[in-house]
CSV table of C-alpha atoms in Angstrom, one decimal:
chain,number,residue,atom,x,y,z
A,1,MET,CA,0.0,0.0,0.0
A,2,ALA,CA,1.5,3.4,-1.0
A,3,THR,CA,1.6,6.3,1.3
A,4,THR,CA,-0.8,9.0,0.3
A,5,ASP,CA,-0.6,11.3,3.3
A,6,LYS,CA,2.8,12.3,4.4
A,7,ARG,CA,3.2,13.0,8.1
A,8,MET,CA,6.6,14.7,8.3
A,9,VAL,CA,8.4,15.1,11.6
A,10,ASN,CA,12.1,16.2,11.6
A,11,GLY,CA,12.2,15.7,7.8
A,12,VAL,CA,11.2,12.1,8.3
A,13,ASP,CA,8.1,10.7,6.6
A,14,VAL,CA,6.5,9.0,9.6
A,15,SER,CA,3.8,7.3,7.5
A,16,ALA,CA,6.5,5.8,5.3
A,17,LEU,CA,8.5,4.8,8.4
A,18,GLU,CA,5.4,3.1,9.8
A,19,GLU,CA,4.8,1.3,6.5
A,20,ALA,CA,8.4,0.1,6.4
A,21,ILE,CA,8.1,-1.2,9.9
A,22,GLU,CA,4.9,-3.0,9.1
A,23,ALA,CA,6.4,-4.5,5.9
A,24,ILE,CA,9.4,-5.9,7.8
A,25,ASP,CA,7.2,-7.1,10.6
A,26,ASP,CA,5.0,-9.0,8.0
A,27,ASP,CA,8.1,-10.3,6.1
A,28,PRO,CA,11.4,-10.3,8.0
A,29,ALA,CA,13.3,-10.9,4.8
A,30,VAL,CA,12.5,-7.4,3.7
A,31,GLY,CA,14.6,-6.1,6.6
A,32,SER,CA,17.6,-8.4,5.8
A,33,PHE,CA,20.5,-6.3,4.5
A,34,THR,CA,24.1,-7.1,3.6
A,35,PHE,CA,26.2,-4.0,3.4
A,36,LYS,CA,29.5,-4.1,1.5
A,37,ALA,CA,32.7,-2.1,1.1
A,38,ALA,CA,35.9,-2.7,-0.7
A,39,THR,CA,39.1,-1.1,0.4
A,40,GLU,CA,42.3,-0.7,-1.6
A,41,TRP,CA,45.7,0.3,-0.3
A,42,THR,CA,46.8,3.3,-2.4
A,43,ASP,CA,50.2,4.4,-1.0
A,44,ALA,CA,52.2,4.6,2.2
A,45,LEU,CA,49.5,4.5,5.0
A,46,LYS,CA,46.6,5.5,2.7
A,47,ALA,CA,43.6,3.5,1.7
A,48,GLU,CA,40.5,4.2,-0.4
A,49,THR,CA,37.2,2.5,0.3
A,50,VAL,CA,34.4,2.2,-2.3
A,51,ILE,CA,30.8,1.6,-1.4
A,52,ASP,CA,28.4,1.2,-4.3
A,53,GLU,CA,26.0,-1.7,-3.5
A,54,PHE,CA,24.2,-3.7,-0.8
A,55,ASP,CA,22.0,-6.7,-0.7
A,56,GLN,CA,18.4,-6.5,0.5
A,57,ALA,CA,16.4,-9.7,0.9
A,58,GLY,CA,19.0,-11.5,-1.3
A,59,GLU,CA,18.8,-9.0,-4.1
A,60,THR,CA,21.8,-6.8,-5.0
A,61,ILE,CA,20.9,-3.1,-5.1
A,62,ARG,CA,23.4,-1.0,-7.1
A,63,THR,CA,23.6,2.6,-5.8
A,64,ARG,CA,25.5,5.8,-6.2
A,65,GLU,CA,29.2,5.2,-5.6
A,66,PHE,CA,30.8,6.6,-2.4
A,67,THR,CA,34.5,6.9,-1.8
A,68,LEU,CA,36.0,7.1,1.7
A,69,GLU,CA,39.7,7.9,2.0
A,70,GLY,CA,41.8,7.0,4.9
A,71,ASP,CA,45.3,8.1,6.1
A,72,GLU,CA,47.1,8.6,9.4
A,73,PRO,CA,48.2,11.8,11.1
A,74,GLU,CA,51.8,12.9,10.6
A,75,GLN,CA,52.5,11.8,14.2
A,76,ILE,CA,51.7,8.2,13.1
A,77,LEU,CA,53.8,8.4,9.9
A,78,GLY,CA,50.9,9.5,7.6
A,79,GLU,CA,50.3,12.6,5.7
A,80,ARG,CA,46.9,13.5,7.2
A,81,THR,CA,45.1,13.7,3.9
A,82,ALA,CA,42.1,12.0,5.4
A,83,PRO,CA,40.8,10.7,8.7
A,84,ASN,CA,42.2,7.5,10.0
A,85,ALA,CA,40.1,4.4,10.6
A,86,VAL,CA,39.4,4.9,14.3
A,87,GLU,CA,38.2,8.5,13.5
A,88,THR,CA,36.0,7.2,10.7
A,89,LEU,CA,34.5,4.8,13.3
A,90,LEU,CA,33.6,7.7,15.5
A,91,GLY,CA,32.1,9.5,12.5
A,92,ALA,CA,30.1,6.4,11.7
A,93,LEU,CA,28.9,6.1,15.3
A,94,GLY,CA,27.9,9.8,15.3
A,95,SER,CA,26.0,9.4,12.0
A,96,CYS,CA,24.2,6.2,13.3
A,97,LEU,CA,23.2,8.0,16.5
A,98,THR,CA,22.0,11.1,14.7
A,99,VAL,CA,19.8,9.0,12.3
A,100,GLY,CA,18.5,7.1,15.3
A,101,TYR,CA,17.5,10.2,17.1
A,102,ALA,CA,15.9,11.8,14.1
A,103,ALA,CA,13.9,8.6,13.2
A,104,HIS,CA,12.8,7.7,16.7
A,105,ALA,CA,12.0,11.2,17.7
A,106,ALA,CA,9.8,11.4,14.6
A,107,ALA,CA,8.1,8.2,15.5
A,108,MET,CA,7.5,9.4,19.1
A,109,GLY,CA,6.1,12.8,17.8
A,110,ILE,CA,9.1,14.8,19.1
A,111,ASP,CA,10.1,17.8,17.0
A,112,LEU,CA,13.8,18.4,17.0
A,113,GLU,CA,15.1,22.0,17.0
A,114,SER,CA,18.7,20.9,17.0
A,115,LEU,CA,20.8,17.9,17.6
A,116,HIS,CA,24.6,17.7,17.9
A,117,VAL,CA,26.6,14.6,18.7
A,118,GLU,CA,30.3,14.6,19.8
A,119,MET,CA,32.4,11.5,20.2
A,120,ALA,CA,35.9,11.0,21.6
A,121,GLY,CA,37.9,7.9,22.1
A,122,ASP,CA,41.2,6.9,23.7
A,123,VAL,CA,43.6,4.7,21.9
A,124,ASP,CA,47.0,3.6,23.1
A,125,LEU,CA,49.3,2.8,20.1
A,126,ARG,CA,51.3,0.3,22.2
A,127,GLY,CA,48.4,-2.2,21.5
A,128,PHE,CA,48.4,-1.6,17.7
A,129,LEU,CA,52.2,-1.7,17.5
A,130,GLY,CA,52.3,-4.9,19.6
A,131,ILE,CA,54.8,-3.4,22.1
A,132,ASP,CA,52.9,-3.9,25.3
A,133,ASP,CA,55.0,-6.1,27.6
A,134,ASP,CA,52.0,-7.4,29.5
A,135,ASP,CA,49.6,-7.8,26.6
A,136,ASP,CA,46.9,-5.8,28.4
A,137,VAL,CA,46.7,-2.8,26.1
A,138,ARG,CA,44.0,-3.1,23.5
A,139,PRO,CA,44.9,-2.2,19.9
A,140,GLY,CA,41.6,-0.4,19.6
A,141,TYR,CA,39.6,2.1,21.7
A,142,GLU,CA,40.0,1.8,25.4
A,143,SER,CA,36.8,3.8,25.8
A,144,ILE,CA,34.5,6.0,23.8
A,145,GLU,CA,32.5,8.9,25.1
A,146,CYS,CA,29.4,10.4,23.3
A,147,THR,CA,27.8,13.7,24.2
A,148,VAL,CA,24.4,14.4,22.7
A,149,ALA,CA,23.2,18.0,22.8
A,150,ILE,CA,19.5,18.1,21.9
A,151,ASP,CA,16.9,20.9,21.8
A,152,ALA,CA,13.4,19.5,21.3
A,153,ASP,CA,9.8,20.0,22.2
A,154,ALA,CA,9.9,17.3,24.9
A,155,ASP,CA,10.5,17.1,28.6
A,156,GLU,CA,13.5,15.5,30.2
A,157,SER,CA,11.7,12.1,30.8
A,158,GLN,CA,10.7,11.9,27.1
A,159,LEU,CA,14.2,12.8,26.0
A,160,ARG,CA,15.7,10.1,28.3
A,161,ALA,CA,13.2,7.6,26.8
A,162,LEU,CA,14.3,8.7,23.4
A,163,ARG,CA,18.0,8.2,24.3
A,164,ASP,CA,17.3,4.8,25.7
A,165,ARG,CA,15.4,3.8,22.5
A,166,VAL,CA,18.1,5.1,20.3
A,167,GLU,CA,20.9,3.5,22.1
A,168,SER,CA,19.1,0.1,22.4
A,169,THR,CA,18.4,0.0,18.7
A,170,SER,CA,21.6,1.6,17.2
A,171,PRO,CA,23.4,-0.9,14.9
A,172,LEU,CA,26.8,0.8,15.6
A,173,MET,CA,26.3,0.9,19.4
A,174,ASP,CA,25.5,-2.8,19.1
A,175,VAL,CA,28.6,-3.6,17.0
A,176,ILE,CA,30.9,-1.6,19.2
A,177,THR,CA,29.6,-2.9,22.6
A,178,ASN,CA,29.0,-6.6,21.6
A,179,GLU,CA,31.4,-9.1,20.1
A,180,VAL,CA,30.7,-9.6,16.4
A,181,PRO,CA,32.2,-12.6,14.7
A,182,ILE,CA,34.6,-11.7,11.9
A,183,ALA,CA,35.8,-14.2,9.4
A,184,THR,CA,38.9,-13.3,7.4
A,185,HIS,CA,40.1,-14.9,4.2
A,186,LEU,CA,43.6,-14.5,2.8
A,187,VAL,CA,43.8,-14.6,-1.0
A,188,LEU,CA,47.3,-14.9,-2.5
A,189,GLU,CA,47.6,-13.2,-5.9
């Protein structure tokens, strides 16, 4: 059934959102996605990632091509032509949380005036470089802190409920806070 009346909140078509939820509830395969990215080493500590397709319910959907560049700061032997991978992860988390706030606020009937998310994370390079004598320094983030500044037409209890809903349904919060199996395959060329 096509949406005829658009109910827009925060730029989100709430009617279409409700229809998408219903379609996925009726047929879980509709909500099954495989996202893809391909990264190529370009030079020194630089890489380029291309994203141009994903699978939904077993069908490959070709999209506009996006290119993400990666490099390291000069202090880590890079040229700082692009963010490094751990900075990109923070950006991905911020984007995920922002989308979550906009969508869930719309679904809850909360109008957002402004939303700003800041992330910071601590990394100890001894873990990445493998020079920790005791093997107790992680190669990745030791911790991540997110600050969400929000101005909306809701009281504190509604905004706390919104935060709880966003954090409990955020794919990136889930990936970062829960172990995700990763299978690697080495191909010799």
